[in-house]
Coordinates of C-alpha atoms in Angstrom, one line a residue:
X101 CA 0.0 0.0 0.0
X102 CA 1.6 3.5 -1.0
X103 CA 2.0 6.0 1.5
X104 CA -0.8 8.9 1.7
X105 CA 0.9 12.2 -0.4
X106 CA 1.2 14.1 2.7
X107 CA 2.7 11.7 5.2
X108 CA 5.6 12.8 6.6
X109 CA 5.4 16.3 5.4
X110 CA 5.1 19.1 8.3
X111 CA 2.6 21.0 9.0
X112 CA 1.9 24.3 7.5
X113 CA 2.8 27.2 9.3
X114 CA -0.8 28.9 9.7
X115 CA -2.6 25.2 10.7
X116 CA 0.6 24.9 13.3
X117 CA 0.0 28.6 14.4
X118 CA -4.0 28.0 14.8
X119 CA -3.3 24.6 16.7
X120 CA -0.8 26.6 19.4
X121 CA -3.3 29.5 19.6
X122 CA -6.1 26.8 20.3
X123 CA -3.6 25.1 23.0
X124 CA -2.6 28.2 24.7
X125 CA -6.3 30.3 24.1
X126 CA -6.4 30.7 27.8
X127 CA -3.2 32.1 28.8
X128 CA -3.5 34.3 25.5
X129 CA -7.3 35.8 27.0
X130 CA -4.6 36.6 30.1
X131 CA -2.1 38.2 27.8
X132 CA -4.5 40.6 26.2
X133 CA -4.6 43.6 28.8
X134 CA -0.8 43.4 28.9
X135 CA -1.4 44.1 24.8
X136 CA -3.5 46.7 25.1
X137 CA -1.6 48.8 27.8
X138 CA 1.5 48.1 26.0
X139 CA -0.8 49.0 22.5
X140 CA -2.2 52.1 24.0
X141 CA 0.9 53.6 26.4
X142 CA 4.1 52.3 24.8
X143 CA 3.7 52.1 21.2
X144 CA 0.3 54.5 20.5
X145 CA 2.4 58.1 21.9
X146 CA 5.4 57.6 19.3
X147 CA 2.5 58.8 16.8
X148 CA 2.6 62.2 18.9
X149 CA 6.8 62.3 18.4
X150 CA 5.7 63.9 14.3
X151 CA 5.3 67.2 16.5
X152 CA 9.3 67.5 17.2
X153 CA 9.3 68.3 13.4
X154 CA 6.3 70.7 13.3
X155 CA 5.7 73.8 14.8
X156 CA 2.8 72.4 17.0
X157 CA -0.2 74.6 17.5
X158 CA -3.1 73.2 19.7
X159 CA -5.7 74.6 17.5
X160 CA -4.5 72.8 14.0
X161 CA -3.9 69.6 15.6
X162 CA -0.7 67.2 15.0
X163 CA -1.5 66.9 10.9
X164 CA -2.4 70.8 10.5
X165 CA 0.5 72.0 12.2
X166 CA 3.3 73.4 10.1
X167 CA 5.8 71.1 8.9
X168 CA 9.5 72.7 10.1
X169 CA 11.7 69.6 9.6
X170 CA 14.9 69.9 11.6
X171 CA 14.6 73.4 13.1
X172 CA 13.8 72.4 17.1
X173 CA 17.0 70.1 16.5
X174 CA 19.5 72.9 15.3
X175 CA 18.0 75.4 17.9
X176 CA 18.7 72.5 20.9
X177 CA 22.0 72.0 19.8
X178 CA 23.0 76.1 19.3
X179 CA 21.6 76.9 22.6
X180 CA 24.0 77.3 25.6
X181 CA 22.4 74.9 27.7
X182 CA 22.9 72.0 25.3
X183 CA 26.5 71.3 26.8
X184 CA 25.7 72.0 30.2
X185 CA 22.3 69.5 29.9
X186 CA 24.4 66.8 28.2
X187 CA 27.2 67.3 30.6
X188 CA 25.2 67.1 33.6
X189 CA 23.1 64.0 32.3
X190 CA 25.8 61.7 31.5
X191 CA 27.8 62.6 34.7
X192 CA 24.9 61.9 36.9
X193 CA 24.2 58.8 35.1
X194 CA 27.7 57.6 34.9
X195 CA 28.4 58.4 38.5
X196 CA 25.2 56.8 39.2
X197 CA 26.1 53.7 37.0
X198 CA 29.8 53.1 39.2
X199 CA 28.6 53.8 42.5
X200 CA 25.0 52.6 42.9
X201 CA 25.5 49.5 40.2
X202 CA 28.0 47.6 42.6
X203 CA 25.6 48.2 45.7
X204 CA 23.2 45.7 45.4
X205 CA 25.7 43.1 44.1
X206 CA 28.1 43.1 47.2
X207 CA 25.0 43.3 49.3
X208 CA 23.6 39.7 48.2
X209 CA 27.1 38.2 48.5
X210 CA 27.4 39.3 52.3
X211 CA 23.9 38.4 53.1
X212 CA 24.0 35.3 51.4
X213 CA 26.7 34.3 53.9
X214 CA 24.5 35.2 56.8
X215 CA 23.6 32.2 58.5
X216 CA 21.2 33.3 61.1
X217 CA 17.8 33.1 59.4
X218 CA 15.8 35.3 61.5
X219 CA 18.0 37.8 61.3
X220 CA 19.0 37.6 57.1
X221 CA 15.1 38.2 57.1
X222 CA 14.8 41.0 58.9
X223 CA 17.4 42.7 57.1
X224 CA 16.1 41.9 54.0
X225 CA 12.6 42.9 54.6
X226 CA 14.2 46.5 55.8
X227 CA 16.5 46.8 52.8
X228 CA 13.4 46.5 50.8
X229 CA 11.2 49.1 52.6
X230 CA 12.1 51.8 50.3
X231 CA 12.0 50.5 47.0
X232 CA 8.0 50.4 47.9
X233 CA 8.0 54.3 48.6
X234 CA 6.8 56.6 46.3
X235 CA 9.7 58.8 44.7
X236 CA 8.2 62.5 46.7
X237 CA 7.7 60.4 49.8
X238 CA 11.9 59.5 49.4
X239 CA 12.7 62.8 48.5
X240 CA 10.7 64.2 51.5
X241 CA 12.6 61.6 54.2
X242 CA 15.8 63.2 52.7
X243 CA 15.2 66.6 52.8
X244 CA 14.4 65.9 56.4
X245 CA 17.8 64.3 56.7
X246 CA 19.5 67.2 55.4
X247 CA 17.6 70.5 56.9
X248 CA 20.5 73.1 57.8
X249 CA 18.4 73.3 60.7
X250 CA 17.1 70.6 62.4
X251 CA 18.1 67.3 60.3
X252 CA 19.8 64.2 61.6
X253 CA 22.9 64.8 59.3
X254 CA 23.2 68.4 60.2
X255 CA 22.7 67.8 64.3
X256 CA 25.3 64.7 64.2
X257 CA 28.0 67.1 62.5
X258 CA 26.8 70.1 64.9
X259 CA 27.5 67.3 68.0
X260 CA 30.6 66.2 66.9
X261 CA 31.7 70.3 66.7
X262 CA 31.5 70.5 62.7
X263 CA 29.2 73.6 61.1
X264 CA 26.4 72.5 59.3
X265 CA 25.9 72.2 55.7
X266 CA 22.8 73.3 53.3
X267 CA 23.3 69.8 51.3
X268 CA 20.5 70.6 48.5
X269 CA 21.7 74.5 48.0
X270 CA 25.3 73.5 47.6
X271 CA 26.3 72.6 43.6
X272 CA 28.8 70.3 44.9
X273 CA 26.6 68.3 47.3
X274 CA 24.0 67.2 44.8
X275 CA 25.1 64.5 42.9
X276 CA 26.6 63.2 46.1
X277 CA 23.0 63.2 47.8
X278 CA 21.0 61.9 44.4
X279 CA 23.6 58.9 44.6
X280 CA 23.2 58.2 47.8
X281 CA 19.5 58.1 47.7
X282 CA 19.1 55.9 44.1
X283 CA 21.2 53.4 46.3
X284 CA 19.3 53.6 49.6
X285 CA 15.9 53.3 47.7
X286 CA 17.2 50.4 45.5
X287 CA 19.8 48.8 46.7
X288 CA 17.7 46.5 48.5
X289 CA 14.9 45.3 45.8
X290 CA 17.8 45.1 43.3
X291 CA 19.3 42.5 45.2
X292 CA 16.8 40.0 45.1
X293 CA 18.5 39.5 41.3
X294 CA 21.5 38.0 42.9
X295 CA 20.0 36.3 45.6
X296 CA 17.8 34.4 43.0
X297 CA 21.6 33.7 41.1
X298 CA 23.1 32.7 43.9
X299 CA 20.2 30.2 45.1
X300 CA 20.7 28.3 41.7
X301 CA 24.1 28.0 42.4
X302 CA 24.9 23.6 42.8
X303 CA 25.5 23.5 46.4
X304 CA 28.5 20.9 45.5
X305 CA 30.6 23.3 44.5
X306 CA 30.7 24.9 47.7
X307 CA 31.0 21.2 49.5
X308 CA 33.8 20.6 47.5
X309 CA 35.7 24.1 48.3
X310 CA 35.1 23.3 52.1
X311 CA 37.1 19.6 51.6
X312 CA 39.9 21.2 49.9
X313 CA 40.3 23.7 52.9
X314 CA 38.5 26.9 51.1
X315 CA 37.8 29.6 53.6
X316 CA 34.6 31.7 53.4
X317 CA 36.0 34.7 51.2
X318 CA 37.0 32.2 48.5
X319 CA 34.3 30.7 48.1
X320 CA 32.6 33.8 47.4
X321 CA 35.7 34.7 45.5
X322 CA 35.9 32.0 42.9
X323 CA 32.3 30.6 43.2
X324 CA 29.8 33.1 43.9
X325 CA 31.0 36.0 42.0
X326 CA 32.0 34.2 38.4
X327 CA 28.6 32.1 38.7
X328 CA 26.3 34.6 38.9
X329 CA 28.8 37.0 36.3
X330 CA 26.5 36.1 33.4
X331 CA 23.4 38.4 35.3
X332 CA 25.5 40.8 36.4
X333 CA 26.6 41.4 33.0
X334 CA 23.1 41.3 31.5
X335 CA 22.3 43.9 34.5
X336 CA 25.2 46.0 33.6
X337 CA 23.9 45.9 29.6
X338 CA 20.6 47.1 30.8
X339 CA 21.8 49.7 33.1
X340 CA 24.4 50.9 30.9
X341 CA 21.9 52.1 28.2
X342 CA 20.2 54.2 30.9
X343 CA 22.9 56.2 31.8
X344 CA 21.4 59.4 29.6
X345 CA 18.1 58.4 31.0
X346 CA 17.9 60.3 34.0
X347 CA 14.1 60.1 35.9
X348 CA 12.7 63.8 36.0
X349 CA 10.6 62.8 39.3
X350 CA 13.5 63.0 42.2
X351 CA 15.5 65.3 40.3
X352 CA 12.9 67.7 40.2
X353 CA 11.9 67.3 43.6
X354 CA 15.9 67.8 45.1
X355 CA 17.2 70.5 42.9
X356 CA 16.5 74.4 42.8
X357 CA 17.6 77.0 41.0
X358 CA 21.1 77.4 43.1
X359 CA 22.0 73.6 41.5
X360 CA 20.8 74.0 37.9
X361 CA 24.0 74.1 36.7
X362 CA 24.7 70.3 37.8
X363 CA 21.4 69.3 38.6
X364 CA 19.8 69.9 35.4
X365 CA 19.2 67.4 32.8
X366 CA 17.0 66.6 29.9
X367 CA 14.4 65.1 31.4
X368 CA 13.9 68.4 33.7
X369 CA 15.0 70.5 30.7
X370 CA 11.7 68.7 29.0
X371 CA 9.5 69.3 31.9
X372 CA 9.7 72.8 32.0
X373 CA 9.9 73.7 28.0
X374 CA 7.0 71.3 27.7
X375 CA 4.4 71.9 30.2
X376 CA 5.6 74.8 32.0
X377 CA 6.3 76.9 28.9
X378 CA 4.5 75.4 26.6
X379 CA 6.8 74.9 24.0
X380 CA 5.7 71.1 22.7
X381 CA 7.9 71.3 19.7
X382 CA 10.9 71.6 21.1
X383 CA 10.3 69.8 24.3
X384 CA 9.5 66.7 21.7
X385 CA 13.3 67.6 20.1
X386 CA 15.0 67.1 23.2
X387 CA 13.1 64.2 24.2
X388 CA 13.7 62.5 21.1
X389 CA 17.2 63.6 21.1
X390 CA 17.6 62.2 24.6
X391 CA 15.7 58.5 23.9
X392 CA 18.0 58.4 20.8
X393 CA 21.2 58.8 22.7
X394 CA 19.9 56.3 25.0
X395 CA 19.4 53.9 22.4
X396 CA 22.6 54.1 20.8
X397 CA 24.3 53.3 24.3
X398 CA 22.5 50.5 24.8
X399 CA 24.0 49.4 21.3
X400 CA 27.2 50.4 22.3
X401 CA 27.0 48.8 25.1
X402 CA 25.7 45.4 23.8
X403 CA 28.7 45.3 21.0
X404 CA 30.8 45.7 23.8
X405 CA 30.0 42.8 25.9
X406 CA 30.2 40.7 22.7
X407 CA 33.3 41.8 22.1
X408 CA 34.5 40.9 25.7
X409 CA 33.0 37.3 25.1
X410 CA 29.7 37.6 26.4
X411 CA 26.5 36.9 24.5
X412 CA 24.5 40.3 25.4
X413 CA 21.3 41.1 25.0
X414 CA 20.6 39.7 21.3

């Protein structure tokens, strides 16, 4: 008996699809909101980024305003505060990048050695406290911290016979005191990351190290750190394209007029062209101008940690 014509052959690609969407219907029905926001919040707005090449007028609309092509870009980049916005972003991105990045790594290695349960818990559940507070109710506590008058850093350097220091009205304070707060706020949540790495570690490894006489610190030398190197990489990928973006929220809420000149970046730069003055156009420009930086470092990035041997992010 001869073989039916289409034995053996696979399946066509639109019967396979319509069998997997069948299979998986239910968890698709689940996966439909997540569409939509994504449909509606993420993609839907870059419709609206046409207006950094018009001269927007709310009256005409986005289609009926003026087509000016390039004109918000060439003004940006001839204004003064182009190199003093670009400066201050990448500095306090970069800055932010080598000091708050390392935070939450070391932290999961030295809690990861704690053997007393109760209290690795309770440490953890504290170190994650503020990555559950709103951004104005973080930048409240350290304004607090840091009154001239009455704060608990100001009163400990009054006790110990020190003058006090206005923190947020000082230039050369501020990136110091955004630092310090992005790792206090996140170190904590970041963390669980690593914990999670270092939990899928083969406990075998460290077995072995203990027979051949390894101490504590190298074991977290040469099997904790290079075993959980892969997500740390990744994490340094992903953070390393968001150095030029910089989160208007607690900027804005720490900085004043007497710190523009370090505290300033796009984001805030956008903020105030945008809605305070009114000036959509250009506001779209820079923000543009900003994602598109932001992009290419996350390229940049990416080629890099090929380069180095890794297998980045695609």
């Amino acid at each position: 008996m001869s073989p039916l014509p289409n034995a053996g052959k696979p399946r066509s690609g639109i019967s396979s699809l319509w069998k997997n969407i069948r299979r998986d219907r239910q968890l698709l029905i689940l996966f439909i909101p997540c569409i939509v926001f994504y449909a509606l919040f993420r993609y839907g707005p870059i419709y609206g980024l046409i207006i950094a090449f018009k001269d927007y007028s709310v009256y005409e609309g986005i289609l009926g305003s003026k087509w000016v092509g390039l004109e918000h870009f060439r003004r940006f980049f001839d204004s003064p505060d182009f190199w003093l916005l670009f400066k201050n972003t990448f500095l306090l991105g970069l800055f932010t990048l080598l000091w708050a990045f390392p935070f939450p790594i070391i932290f999961a290695v030295l809690l990861n050695e704690v053997r007393n349960i109760k209290f690795k818990k309770t440490v953890q559940t504290f170190s994650y406290l503020p990555a559950f507070l709103s951004v104005v109710i973080v930048c409240s506590m350290v304004i607090d911290f840091l009154s001239p008058t009455n704060g608990l850093i100001n009163t400990a350097l009054k006790a110990m016979g020190f003058e006090g220091i206005y923190f947020l009205a000082a230039p050369e304070w501020f990136r110091t005191v955004f630092i310090s707060s992005e790792i206090w706020q996140h170190m904590g949540y970041e963390a669980i990351i690593y914990l999670a790495a270092i939990a899928g570690i083969d406990p075998t490894l460290y077995e072995a190290a203990k027979v051949d006489g390894a101490k504590r610190w190298h074991m977290m030398r040469y099997i904790t750190l290079p075993s959980i190197m892969p997500t740390i990489l990744i994490l340094f990928i992903i953070k390393s394209g968001s150095v030029f973006r910089i989160g208007y929220e607690k900027v804005l809420l720490l900085y004043n007029p007497m710190t523009y000149e370090v505290a300033d970046v796009f984001s805030t730069y956008v903020y105030r062209k945008g809605l305070l003055e009114t000036n959509y156009s250009y506001a779209s420009a820079v923000g543009l101008f900003e994602a598109s930086i932001a992009l290419v470092m996350l390229l940049i990035s990416n080629a890099i940690s090929k380069k180095a041997g890794g297998k980045g992010l695609w």
